[in-house]
PDB file of C-alpha atoms in Angstrom:
ATOM      1  CA  MET U  17      24.928 -61.758 -67.578  1.00 74.00           C
ATOM      2  CA  ILE U  18      21.105 -60.981 -66.768  1.00 82.00           C
ATOM      3  CA  ASP U  19      18.625 -62.503 -65.222  1.00 84.00           C
ATOM      4  CA  SER U  20      15.461 -64.133 -66.509  1.00 86.00           C
ATOM      5  CA  GLN U  21      13.440 -61.416 -64.301  1.00 89.00           C
ATOM      6  CA  GLN U  22      15.469 -58.534 -66.180  1.00 89.00           C
ATOM      7  CA  ALA U  23      15.380 -60.609 -70.026  1.00 90.00           C
ATOM      8  CA  SER U  24      11.475 -60.424 -69.515  1.00 92.00           C
ATOM      9  CA  GLU U  25      11.225 -56.766 -68.299  1.00 92.00           C
ATOM     10  CA  ALA U  26      13.605 -56.087 -71.688  1.00 93.00           C
ATOM     11  CA  VAL U  27      11.213 -57.977 -73.746  1.00 94.00           C
ATOM     12  CA  ALA U  28       8.563 -56.476 -72.405  1.00 95.00           C
ATOM     13  CA  ASP U  29       9.911 -52.806 -72.909  1.00 94.00           C
ATOM     14  CA  ILE U  30      10.739 -53.720 -76.273  1.00 95.00           C
ATOM     15  CA  ASP U  31       6.938 -55.028 -77.337  1.00 95.00           C
ATOM     16  CA  ALA U  32       5.818 -51.991 -75.327  1.00 94.00           C
ATOM     17  CA  MET U  33       7.923 -49.914 -77.724  1.00 94.00           C
ATOM     18  CA  VAL U  34       6.887 -51.913 -80.864  1.00 93.00           C
ATOM     19  CA  ARG U  35       2.981 -50.568 -79.792  1.00 92.00           C
ATOM     20  CA  ARG U  36       3.583 -47.661 -79.689  1.00 91.00           C
ATOM     21  CA  VAL U  37       5.526 -46.904 -82.821  1.00 91.00           C
ATOM     22  CA  GLN U  38       3.005 -48.619 -84.646  1.00 87.00           C
ATOM     23  CA  GLN U  39       0.104 -46.660 -83.287  1.00 86.00           C
ATOM     24  CA  SER U  40       2.397 -43.320 -84.387  1.00 87.00           C
ATOM     25  CA  ARG U  41       2.746 -44.056 -87.548  1.00 85.00           C
ATOM     26  CA  ILE U  42      -1.446 -45.197 -88.185  1.00 84.00           C
ATOM     27  CA  TYR U  43      -1.790 -41.927 -86.026  1.00 85.00           C
ATOM     28  CA  ASP U  44       0.773 -39.979 -88.489  1.00 85.00           C
ATOM     29  CA  LEU U  45      -0.831 -41.440 -91.777  1.00 85.00           C
ATOM     30  CA  ALA U  46      -4.550 -40.962 -90.576  1.00 87.00           C
ATOM     31  CA  SER U  47      -4.163 -37.789 -89.167  1.00 90.00           C
ATOM     32  CA  ARG U  48      -2.947 -36.426 -93.172  1.00 90.00           C
ATOM     33  CA  LEU U  49      -5.602 -38.028 -94.622  1.00 91.00           C
ATOM     34  CA  MET U  50      -8.445 -36.715 -91.376  1.00 92.00           C
ATOM     35  CA  VAL U  51      -6.926 -33.053 -92.640  1.00 95.00           C
ATOM     36  CA  MET U  52      -7.837 -33.636 -96.400  1.00 95.00           C
ATOM     37  CA  TRP U  53     -11.235 -35.105 -96.029  1.00 94.00           C
ATOM     38  CA  GLY U  54     -11.446 -32.047 -93.083  1.00 95.00           C
ATOM     39  CA  VAL U  55     -10.853 -29.212 -95.848  1.00 97.00           C
ATOM     40  CA  LEU U  56     -13.526 -31.458 -98.721  1.00 96.00           C
ATOM     41  CA  VAL U  57     -16.035 -31.937 -95.990  1.00 95.00           C
ATOM     42  CA  PHE U  58     -15.390 -28.127 -95.183  1.00 96.00           C
ATOM     43  CA  ALA U  59     -16.096 -26.826 -98.633  1.00 96.00           C
ATOM     44  CA  GLY U  60     -18.799 -29.369 -99.088  1.00 95.00           C
ATOM     45  CA  TYR U  61     -21.248 -27.965 -96.017  1.00 93.00           C
ATOM     46  CA  LEU U  62     -20.231 -24.651 -97.681  1.00 95.00           C
ATOM     47  CA  VAL U  63     -21.494 -25.512-100.996  1.00 95.00           C
ATOM     48  CA  THR U  64     -24.617 -27.289 -99.628  1.00 92.00           C
ATOM     49  CA  TYR U  65     -25.609 -23.399 -97.322  1.00 92.00           C
ATOM     50  CA  PHE U  66     -24.310 -21.455 -99.851  1.00 94.00           C
ATOM     51  CA  LEU U  67     -25.716 -22.837-102.962  1.00 93.00           C
ATOM     52  CA  PRO U  68     -27.961 -25.292-102.353  1.00 90.00           C
ATOM     53  CA  ARG U  69     -28.869 -26.065-105.647  1.00 92.00           C
ATOM     54  CA  TYR U  70     -25.211 -27.490-106.090  1.00 93.00           C
ATOM     55  CA  ALA U  71     -25.038 -29.705-103.068  1.00 90.00           C
ATOM     56  CA  GLY U  72     -25.966 -33.275-104.579  1.00 90.00           C
ATOM     57  CA  ILE U  73     -22.476 -32.362-107.376  1.00 94.00           C
ATOM     58  CA  GLY U  74     -20.675 -30.952-104.658  1.00 94.00           C
ATOM     59  CA  TRP U  75     -20.985 -34.248-102.977  1.00 92.00           C
ATOM     60  CA  ILE U  76     -20.424 -36.079-105.377  1.00 93.00           C
ATOM     61  CA  ALA U  77     -17.404 -33.692-106.737  1.00 95.00           C
ATOM     62  CA  VAL U  78     -16.160 -34.245-102.466  1.00 94.00           C
ATOM     63  CA  TYR U  79     -15.684 -37.974-102.936  1.00 91.00           C
ATOM     64  CA  VAL U  80     -14.460 -37.938-105.991  1.00 93.00           C
ATOM     65  CA  ILE U  81     -11.351 -35.703-105.321  1.00 95.00           C
ATOM     66  CA  GLY U  82     -11.281 -37.431-101.461  1.00 93.00           C
ATOM     67  CA  ILE U  83     -11.072 -40.933-103.172  1.00 90.00           C
ATOM     68  CA  ALA U  84      -8.365 -39.570-105.396  1.00 92.00           C
ATOM     69  CA  GLY U  85      -6.571 -37.788-103.217  1.00 91.00           C
ATOM     70  CA  TRP U  86      -6.454 -40.661-101.191  1.00 87.00           C
ATOM     71  CA  GLY U  87      -4.833 -42.869-103.868  1.00 87.00           C
ATOM     72  CA  ALA U  88      -2.652 -40.374-104.627  1.00 88.00           C
ATOM     73  CA  PHE U  89      -1.978 -40.342-100.983  1.00 86.00           C
ATOM     74  CA  SER U  90      -0.973 -43.863-100.817  1.00 83.00           C
ATOM     75  CA  ALA U  91       1.057 -43.715-103.914  1.00 83.00           C
ATOM     76  CA  ILE U  92       3.215 -40.839-102.598  1.00 83.00           C
ATOM     77  CA  ASN U  93       3.904 -42.095 -99.104  1.00 78.00           C
ATOM     78  CA  ARG U  94       4.224 -45.498 -99.606  1.00 74.00           C
ATOM     79  CA  PRO U  95       7.823 -46.115-100.829  1.00 69.00           C
ATOM     80  CA  LYS U  96       8.917 -43.768 -97.384  1.00 67.00           C
ATOM     81  CA  SER U  97       6.499 -45.262 -94.708  1.00 66.00           C
ATOM     82  CA  GLY U  98       6.238 -49.146 -96.574  1.00 65.00           C
ATOM     83  CA  VAL U  99       2.143 -48.661 -95.435  1.00 68.00           C
ATOM     84  CA  ARG U 100      -0.119 -49.148 -97.971  1.00 70.00           C
ATOM     85  CA  SER U 101      -3.411 -47.145 -96.956  1.00 71.00           C
ATOM     86  CA  PHE U 102      -5.314 -47.613-100.489  1.00 75.00           C
ATOM     87  CA  ASP U 103      -5.715 -50.787-102.542  1.00 78.00           C
ATOM     88  CA  PRO U 104      -8.858 -52.089-104.105  1.00 83.00           C
ATOM     89  CA  LYS U 105      -9.980 -53.721-100.725  1.00 86.00           C
ATOM     90  CA  PHE U 106     -10.041 -50.195 -98.688  1.00 83.00           C
ATOM     91  CA  LEU U 107     -11.686 -48.546-102.150  1.00 84.00           C
ATOM     92  CA  LEU U 108     -14.638 -51.576-101.788  1.00 90.00           C
ATOM     93  CA  ALA U 109     -15.080 -51.593 -98.780  1.00 89.00           C
ATOM     94  CA  PHE U 110     -15.485 -47.513 -98.889  1.00 86.00           C
ATOM     95  CA  VAL U 111     -18.034 -47.910-102.133  1.00 89.00           C
ATOM     96  CA  MET U 112     -19.825 -50.436 -99.889  1.00 93.00           C
ATOM     97  CA  ILE U 113     -20.102 -47.863 -96.953  1.00 91.00           C
ATOM     98  CA  LEU U 114     -21.189 -45.618 -98.928  1.00 89.00           C
ATOM     99  CA  ALA U 115     -23.795 -47.407-101.014  1.00 93.00           C
ATOM    100  CA  PHE U 116     -25.277 -48.839 -97.633  1.00 94.00           C
ATOM    101  CA  GLY U 117     -25.582 -45.006 -96.424  1.00 93.00           C
ATOM    102  CA  VAL U 118     -27.335 -44.090 -99.926  1.00 91.00           C
ATOM    103  CA  PHE U 119     -29.274 -47.429 -99.236  1.00 93.00           C
ATOM    104  CA  CYS U 120     -30.763 -45.916 -95.745  1.00 93.00           C
ATOM    105  CA  CYS U 121     -31.284 -42.598 -97.176  1.00 91.00           C
ATOM    106  CA  VAL U 122     -33.274 -43.354 -99.984  1.00 91.00           C
ATOM    107  CA  LEU U 123     -35.262 -45.600 -97.263  1.00 92.00           C
ATOM    108  CA  GLY U 124     -35.640 -42.940 -94.609  1.00 90.00           C
ATOM    109  CA  GLN U 125     -36.479 -40.240 -97.377  1.00 90.00           C
ATOM    110  CA  PHE U 126     -34.445 -37.904 -95.444  1.00 90.00           C
ATOM    111  CA  GLY U 127     -34.421 -33.970 -95.988  1.00 88.00           C
ATOM    112  CA  SER U 128     -31.372 -32.176 -96.361  1.00 86.00           C
ATOM    113  CA  ARG U 129     -31.059 -31.389 -92.611  1.00 90.00           C
ATOM    114  CA  GLN U 130     -31.325 -35.436 -91.629  1.00 92.00           C
ATOM    115  CA  LEU U 131     -28.648 -35.881 -94.846  1.00 90.00           C
ATOM    116  CA  SER U 132     -26.138 -33.842 -92.956  1.00 89.00           C
ATOM    117  CA  THR U 133     -26.877 -35.091 -89.796  1.00 93.00           C
ATOM    118  CA  PHE U 134     -26.883 -38.797 -91.175  1.00 94.00           C
ATOM    119  CA  TRP U 135     -23.871 -38.907 -93.002  1.00 92.00           C
ATOM    120  CA  ALA U 136     -21.789 -37.041 -90.779  1.00 93.00           C
ATOM    121  CA  ILE U 137     -22.673 -39.579 -87.607  1.00 95.00           C
ATOM    122  CA  TYR U 138     -22.478 -42.494 -89.639  1.00 95.00           C
ATOM    123  CA  PHE U 139     -19.194 -41.682 -91.092  1.00 93.00           C
ATOM    124  CA  MET U 140     -18.135 -40.624 -87.044  1.00 94.00           C
ATOM    125  CA  THR U 141     -19.521 -43.916 -85.873  1.00 94.00           C
ATOM    126  CA  MET U 142     -16.404 -45.760 -88.436  1.00 92.00           C
ATOM    127  CA  TYR U 143     -14.376 -43.338 -86.554  1.00 91.00           C
ATOM    128  CA  GLY U 144     -15.546 -44.608 -83.277  1.00 93.00           C
ATOM    129  CA  ILE U 145     -15.597 -48.547 -84.070  1.00 92.00           C
ATOM    130  CA  ALA U 146     -11.843 -47.551 -85.489  1.00 89.00           C
ATOM    131  CA  GLY U 147     -10.985 -46.518 -82.272  1.00 90.00           C
ATOM    132  CA  LEU U 148     -11.516 -49.880 -80.695  1.00 91.00           C
ATOM    133  CA  TRP U 149      -8.420 -51.565 -82.648  1.00 87.00           C
ATOM    134  CA  PHE U 150      -6.366 -48.306 -83.596  1.00 85.00           C
ATOM    135  CA  GLY U 151      -6.090 -45.980 -80.786  1.00 84.00           C
ATOM    136  CA  TYR U 152      -8.615 -43.716 -78.490  1.00 86.00           C
ATOM    137  CA  ALA U 153      -7.784 -40.741 -80.707  1.00 88.00           C
ATOM    138  CA  PHE U 154     -10.170 -42.341 -83.687  1.00 89.00           C
ATOM    139  CA  SER U 155     -13.224 -42.363 -80.894  1.00 92.00           C
ATOM    140  CA  ALA U 156     -12.748 -38.886 -79.466  1.00 92.00           C
ATOM    141  CA  ILE U 157     -12.997 -37.404 -82.720  1.00 92.00           C
ATOM    142  CA  GLY U 158     -15.866 -39.676 -83.648  1.00 94.00           C
ATOM    143  CA  LEU U 159     -17.897 -39.196 -80.124  1.00 95.00           C
ATOM    144  CA  ALA U 160     -17.013 -35.153 -80.476  1.00 95.00           C
ATOM    145  CA  VAL U 161     -18.006 -34.606 -83.722  1.00 94.00           C
ATOM    146  CA  SER U 162     -21.341 -36.470 -83.513  1.00 96.00           C
ATOM    147  CA  ALA U 163     -21.962 -35.186 -80.083  1.00 96.00           C
ATOM    148  CA  LEU U 164     -21.761 -31.048 -81.663  1.00 95.00           C
ATOM    149  CA  THR U 165     -23.690 -32.730 -84.835  1.00 95.00           C
ATOM    150  CA  LEU U 166     -26.595 -33.692 -82.506  1.00 95.00           C
ATOM    151  CA  VAL U 167     -26.321 -30.136 -80.639  1.00 94.00           C
ATOM    152  CA  GLY U 168     -26.536 -28.471 -84.611  1.00 93.00           C
ATOM    153  CA  TYR U 169     -29.267 -30.697 -85.061  1.00 93.00           C
ATOM    154  CA  PHE U 170     -31.772 -30.168 -82.372  1.00 92.00           C
ATOM    155  CA  TRP U 171     -30.872 -26.521 -81.640  1.00 89.00           C
ATOM    156  CA  LEU U 172     -29.451 -24.740 -84.616  1.00 87.00           C
ATOM    157  CA  GLY U 173     -32.206 -23.414 -87.006  1.00 83.00           C
ATOM    158  CA  SER U 174     -31.268 -22.288 -90.688  1.00 86.00           C
ATOM    159  CA  ALA U 175     -27.024 -22.055 -90.203  1.00 89.00           C
ATOM    160  CA  PHE U 176     -27.236 -25.722 -89.534  1.00 92.00           C
ATOM    161  CA  ASP U 177     -25.104 -26.523 -92.687  1.00 91.00           C
ATOM    162  CA  LEU U 178     -22.429 -23.492 -91.698  1.00 93.00           C
ATOM    163  CA  TRP U 179     -22.368 -24.836 -88.538  1.00 94.00           C
ATOM    164  CA  MET U 180     -21.882 -28.481 -89.779  1.00 94.00           C
ATOM    165  CA  ALA U 181     -18.960 -27.182 -92.076  1.00 95.00           C
ATOM    166  CA  PHE U 182     -17.104 -25.965 -89.058  1.00 95.00           C
ATOM    167  CA  VAL U 183     -18.185 -28.885 -86.928  1.00 94.00           C
ATOM    168  CA  ASN U 184     -17.392 -31.760 -89.290  1.00 93.00           C
ATOM    169  CA  GLY U 185     -15.017 -30.321 -91.612  1.00 94.00           C
ATOM    170  CA  GLY U 186     -13.251 -28.300 -89.233  1.00 94.00           C
ATOM    171  CA  GLY U 187     -13.639 -31.215 -86.449  1.00 92.00           C
ATOM    172  CA  LEU U 188     -11.675 -33.741 -88.661  1.00 94.00           C
ATOM    173  CA  ILE U 189      -8.876 -30.909 -89.348  1.00 95.00           C
ATOM    174  CA  VAL U 190      -8.380 -30.402 -86.072  1.00 93.00           C
ATOM    175  CA  GLY U 191      -9.195 -33.779 -84.929  1.00 90.00           C
ATOM    176  CA  GLY U 192      -6.178 -34.793 -87.483  1.00 91.00           C
ATOM    177  CA  LEU U 193      -3.721 -32.505 -85.997  1.00 92.00           C
ATOM    178  CA  TRP U 194      -4.313 -33.130 -82.536  1.00 88.00           C
ATOM    179  CA  MET U 195      -3.824 -36.861 -83.475  1.00 85.00           C
ATOM    180  CA  ARG U 196      -0.340 -35.945 -85.285  1.00 81.00           C
ATOM    181  CA  ARG U 197       0.617 -34.190 -81.834  1.00 76.00           C
ATOM    182  CA  SER U 198      -0.653 -37.442 -80.006  1.00 69.00           C
TER     183      SER U 198
ATOM    184  CA  MET Y  10      24.093 -68.927 -74.716  1.00 62.00           C
ATOM    185  CA  ALA Y  11      25.308 -65.785 -76.866  1.00 67.00           C
ATOM    186  CA  GLU Y  12      26.463 -62.889 -74.660  1.00 77.00           C
ATOM    187  CA  ILE Y  13      23.981 -59.632 -74.103  1.00 86.00           C
ATOM    188  CA  ASP Y  14      24.808 -56.536 -76.280  1.00 89.00           C
ATOM    189  CA  ASP Y  15      25.769 -54.152 -73.387  1.00 90.00           C
ATOM    190  CA  ILE Y  16      25.863 -51.336 -75.903  1.00 94.00           C
ATOM    191  CA  ILE Y  17      21.528 -52.006 -76.873  1.00 94.00           C
ATOM    192  CA  HIS Y  18      21.113 -53.062 -73.237  1.00 91.00           C
ATOM    193  CA  GLN Y  19      20.731 -50.202 -71.547  1.00 93.00           C
ATOM    194  CA  PRO Y  20      17.232 -49.312 -71.219  1.00 93.00           C
ATOM    195  CA  LEU Y  21      16.879 -46.060 -73.311  1.00 95.00           C
ATOM    196  CA  ARG Y  22      19.127 -47.383 -76.243  1.00 96.00           C
ATOM    197  CA  LEU Y  23      16.868 -50.591 -76.212  1.00 96.00           C
ATOM    198  CA  ARG Y  24      13.869 -48.497 -76.283  1.00 95.00           C
ATOM    199  CA  ILE Y  25      15.918 -46.748 -79.033  1.00 96.00           C
ATOM    200  CA  MET Y  26      16.151 -49.556 -81.194  1.00 96.00           C
ATOM    201  CA  ALA Y  27      13.469 -50.983 -80.465  1.00 96.00           C
ATOM    202  CA  ALA Y  28      11.918 -47.858 -81.911  1.00 95.00           C
ATOM    203  CA  LEU Y  29      14.161 -47.998 -85.404  1.00 95.00           C
ATOM    204  CA  ASN Y  30      13.296 -51.709 -85.664  1.00 94.00           C
ATOM    205  CA  ALA Y  31       9.968 -51.325 -85.867  1.00 92.00           C
ATOM    206  CA  LEU Y  32      10.332 -49.368 -88.856  1.00 90.00           C
ATOM    207  CA  PRO Y  33      10.603 -50.645 -92.294  1.00 86.00           C
ATOM    208  CA  PRO Y  34      14.248 -51.213 -93.405  1.00 84.00           C
ATOM    209  CA  ALA Y  35      15.665 -47.605 -94.285  1.00 81.00           C
ATOM    210  CA  THR Y  36      13.272 -45.339 -92.844  1.00 86.00           C
ATOM    211  CA  GLY Y  37      14.069 -43.364 -89.869  1.00 89.00           C
ATOM    212  CA  LEU Y  38      12.553 -41.262 -87.218  1.00 91.00           C
ATOM    213  CA  GLU Y  39      12.924 -37.688 -86.301  1.00 91.00           C
ATOM    214  CA  PHE Y  40      14.619 -36.634 -83.474  1.00 93.00           C
ATOM    215  CA  SER Y  41      11.628 -34.725 -82.131  1.00 91.00           C
ATOM    216  CA  ARG Y  42       9.192 -38.058 -82.497  1.00 90.00           C
ATOM    217  CA  LEU Y  43      12.127 -40.439 -81.194  1.00 93.00           C
ATOM    218  CA  LYS Y  44      12.255 -38.116 -77.931  1.00 94.00           C
ATOM    219  CA  LYS Y  45       8.535 -38.225 -77.823  1.00 91.00           C
ATOM    220  CA  LEU Y  46       8.420 -42.119 -78.200  1.00 92.00           C
ATOM    221  CA  THR Y  47      10.964 -42.681 -76.165  1.00 93.00           C
ATOM    222  CA  GLY Y  48      10.052 -40.126 -73.264  1.00 91.00           C
ATOM    223  CA  ALA Y  49      13.489 -38.836 -72.572  1.00 92.00           C
ATOM    224  CA  THR Y  50      15.308 -35.462 -72.607  1.00 93.00           C
ATOM    225  CA  ASP Y  51      17.057 -33.561 -75.283  1.00 92.00           C
ATOM    226  CA  GLY Y  52      20.379 -34.036 -73.914  1.00 93.00           C
ATOM    227  CA  ASN Y  53      20.066 -37.850 -72.815  1.00 94.00           C
ATOM    228  CA  LEU Y  54      18.708 -38.608 -76.007  1.00 95.00           C
ATOM    229  CA  GLY Y  55      21.298 -37.416 -77.982  1.00 94.00           C
ATOM    230  CA  ALA Y  56      24.030 -38.780 -75.649  1.00 95.00           C
ATOM    231  CA  HIS Y  57      22.626 -42.403 -76.478  1.00 96.00           C
ATOM    232  CA  ILE Y  58      21.904 -41.854 -80.248  1.00 96.00           C
ATOM    233  CA  GLU Y  59      25.827 -40.446 -80.454  1.00 96.00           C
ATOM    234  CA  THR Y  60      26.801 -44.562 -78.471  1.00 96.00           C
ATOM    235  CA  LEU Y  61      24.749 -45.963 -80.851  1.00 96.00           C
ATOM    236  CA  ALA Y  62      25.963 -44.349 -83.824  1.00 96.00           C
ATOM    237  CA  LYS Y  63      29.263 -44.582 -82.553  1.00 96.00           C
ATOM    238  CA  ALA Y  64      28.869 -48.713 -82.424  1.00 95.00           C
ATOM    239  CA  GLY Y  65      27.488 -48.548 -86.318  1.00 96.00           C
ATOM    240  CA  TYR Y  66      23.866 -49.632 -84.803  1.00 97.00           C
ATOM    241  CA  VAL Y  67      21.717 -46.090 -85.998  1.00 96.00           C
ATOM    242  CA  ALA Y  68      23.224 -43.547 -88.743  1.00 95.00           C
ATOM    243  CA  VAL Y  69      22.107 -39.887 -88.033  1.00 95.00           C
ATOM    244  CA  ASP Y  70      21.066 -37.967 -90.856  1.00 93.00           C
ATOM    245  CA  LYS Y  71      21.057 -33.898 -90.149  1.00 91.00           C
ATOM    246  CA  ALA Y  72      19.465 -31.777 -92.834  1.00 87.00           C
ATOM    247  CA  PHE Y  73      18.048 -28.465 -93.451  1.00 85.00           C
ATOM    248  CA  VAL Y  74      13.639 -28.810 -93.541  1.00 80.00           C
ATOM    249  CA  GLY Y  75      12.969 -25.183 -95.076  1.00 79.00           C
ATOM    250  CA  LYS Y  76      14.826 -22.891 -92.315  1.00 81.00           C
ATOM    251  CA  LYS Y  77      14.251 -25.640 -89.996  1.00 84.00           C
ATOM    252  CA  PRO Y  78      17.523 -28.410 -88.641  1.00 86.00           C
ATOM    253  CA  GLN Y  79      16.126 -31.940 -88.924  1.00 89.00           C
ATOM    254  CA  THR Y  80      17.758 -34.952 -87.204  1.00 93.00           C
ATOM    255  CA  THR Y  81      16.589 -38.258 -88.519  1.00 93.00           C
ATOM    256  CA  VAL Y  82      18.188 -41.693 -87.141  1.00 95.00           C
ATOM    257  CA  THR Y  83      17.875 -44.806 -88.547  1.00 95.00           C
ATOM    258  CA  ALA Y  84      19.042 -48.185 -87.729  1.00 95.00           C
ATOM    259  CA  THR Y  85      21.796 -49.058 -89.904  1.00 96.00           C
ATOM    260  CA  ALA Y  86      22.042 -53.505 -91.344  1.00 95.00           C
ATOM    261  CA  ALA Y  87      24.368 -53.888 -88.275  1.00 96.00           C
ATOM    262  CA  GLY Y  88      22.067 -52.260 -85.444  1.00 95.00           C
ATOM    263  CA  ARG Y  89      19.176 -54.263 -86.935  1.00 95.00           C
ATOM    264  CA  GLY Y  90      21.453 -57.473 -86.610  1.00 95.00           C
ATOM    265  CA  ALA Y  91      22.736 -56.591 -83.354  1.00 95.00           C
ATOM    266  CA  PHE Y  92      19.680 -56.138 -82.132  1.00 95.00           C
ATOM    267  CA  ALA Y  93      17.634 -59.203 -83.543  1.00 95.00           C
ATOM    268  CA  ARG Y  94      20.751 -61.516 -81.619  1.00 95.00           C
ATOM    269  CA  HIS Y  95      20.117 -59.205 -78.932  1.00 95.00           C
ATOM    270  CA  VAL Y  96      16.608 -59.987 -78.525  1.00 95.00           C
ATOM    271  CA  ALA Y  97      17.454 -63.329 -79.649  1.00 94.00           C
ATOM    272  CA  THR Y  98      19.357 -64.040 -76.442  1.00 94.00           C
ATOM    273  CA  LEU Y  99      16.839 -62.656 -73.977  1.00 93.00           C
ATOM    274  CA  GLN Y 100      14.438 -65.010 -75.321  1.00 93.00           C
ATOM    275  CA  GLU Y 101      16.793 -67.647 -74.261  1.00 92.00           C
ATOM    276  CA  ILE Y 102      17.733 -66.313 -70.859  1.00 92.00           C
ATOM    277  CA  ILE Y 103      13.570 -66.468 -70.208  1.00 92.00           C
ATOM    278  CA  ALA Y 104      13.460 -70.198 -72.011  1.00 91.00           C
ATOM    279  CA  ALA Y 105      16.176 -71.317 -69.935  1.00 88.00           C
ATOM    280  CA  SER Y 106      14.714 -70.378 -66.759  1.00 82.00           C
ATOM    281  CA  GLY Y 107      11.180 -71.985 -67.639  1.00 75.00           C
ATOM    282  CA  GLY Y 108       9.279 -69.380 -69.861  1.00 57.00           C
ATOM    283  CA  ASP Y 109       8.403 -65.786 -68.691  1.00 50.00           C
ATOM    284  CA  LYS Y 110       7.478 -64.983 -64.678  1.00 46.00           C
TER     285      LYS Y 110
END
């Protein structure tokens, strides 16, 4: 028989392991979605840089494909993981976040450069906030991409959207892969 | 008071069972993931998984994903039951002593 001190240590050990598994599952799920969004965002910025006339339609396509991919990913992944990563509430929250962003852009009358900077930092702020609940990796990715976005905004000339393809799109891909290993 | 389950109570086996029980039923963990989560070495983890498998607490599934061998460990219904009883016993011991010290 064990004493209460040993029993308390065992329960604390179990609790710690459960937290690690939960975080690992969140990271695993989020990392896959992050890589998917990274590829789409990378493509979006390349269209903005090389075909600026089609930038608007390009970004609408990025969001439509991204949301459809997110839903499909959740449907495929859910039976295996038991985790629901997409439902009407997620979609509504995402649409509200997008709508507020569009409102800010209209109100601020941003130019192309400001738009790219705003959307990147806006979404990365969400990552920073998510990190407060779901693990430091989200915050680290959010801060790193935001900082590099500002570097590009202030110090890069006409190659800014190309820079953003690698910083934002590439950052999400690298961040997702790093998160998967964390 | 119920007896402590000696198979589960060993520290690494307790961590293995805690990790597997944190997953939905019939969901397993890859050996490499379990190794990372528990902080164990390959040999140590393998030996303790074998002990748990012999007791019928975990099922070990070995398969090839592409050309890579992949070992997945899943808690069985018996393992989940034993783990739940073990945790209940631990909580009884803590409660009997007047709470968490």
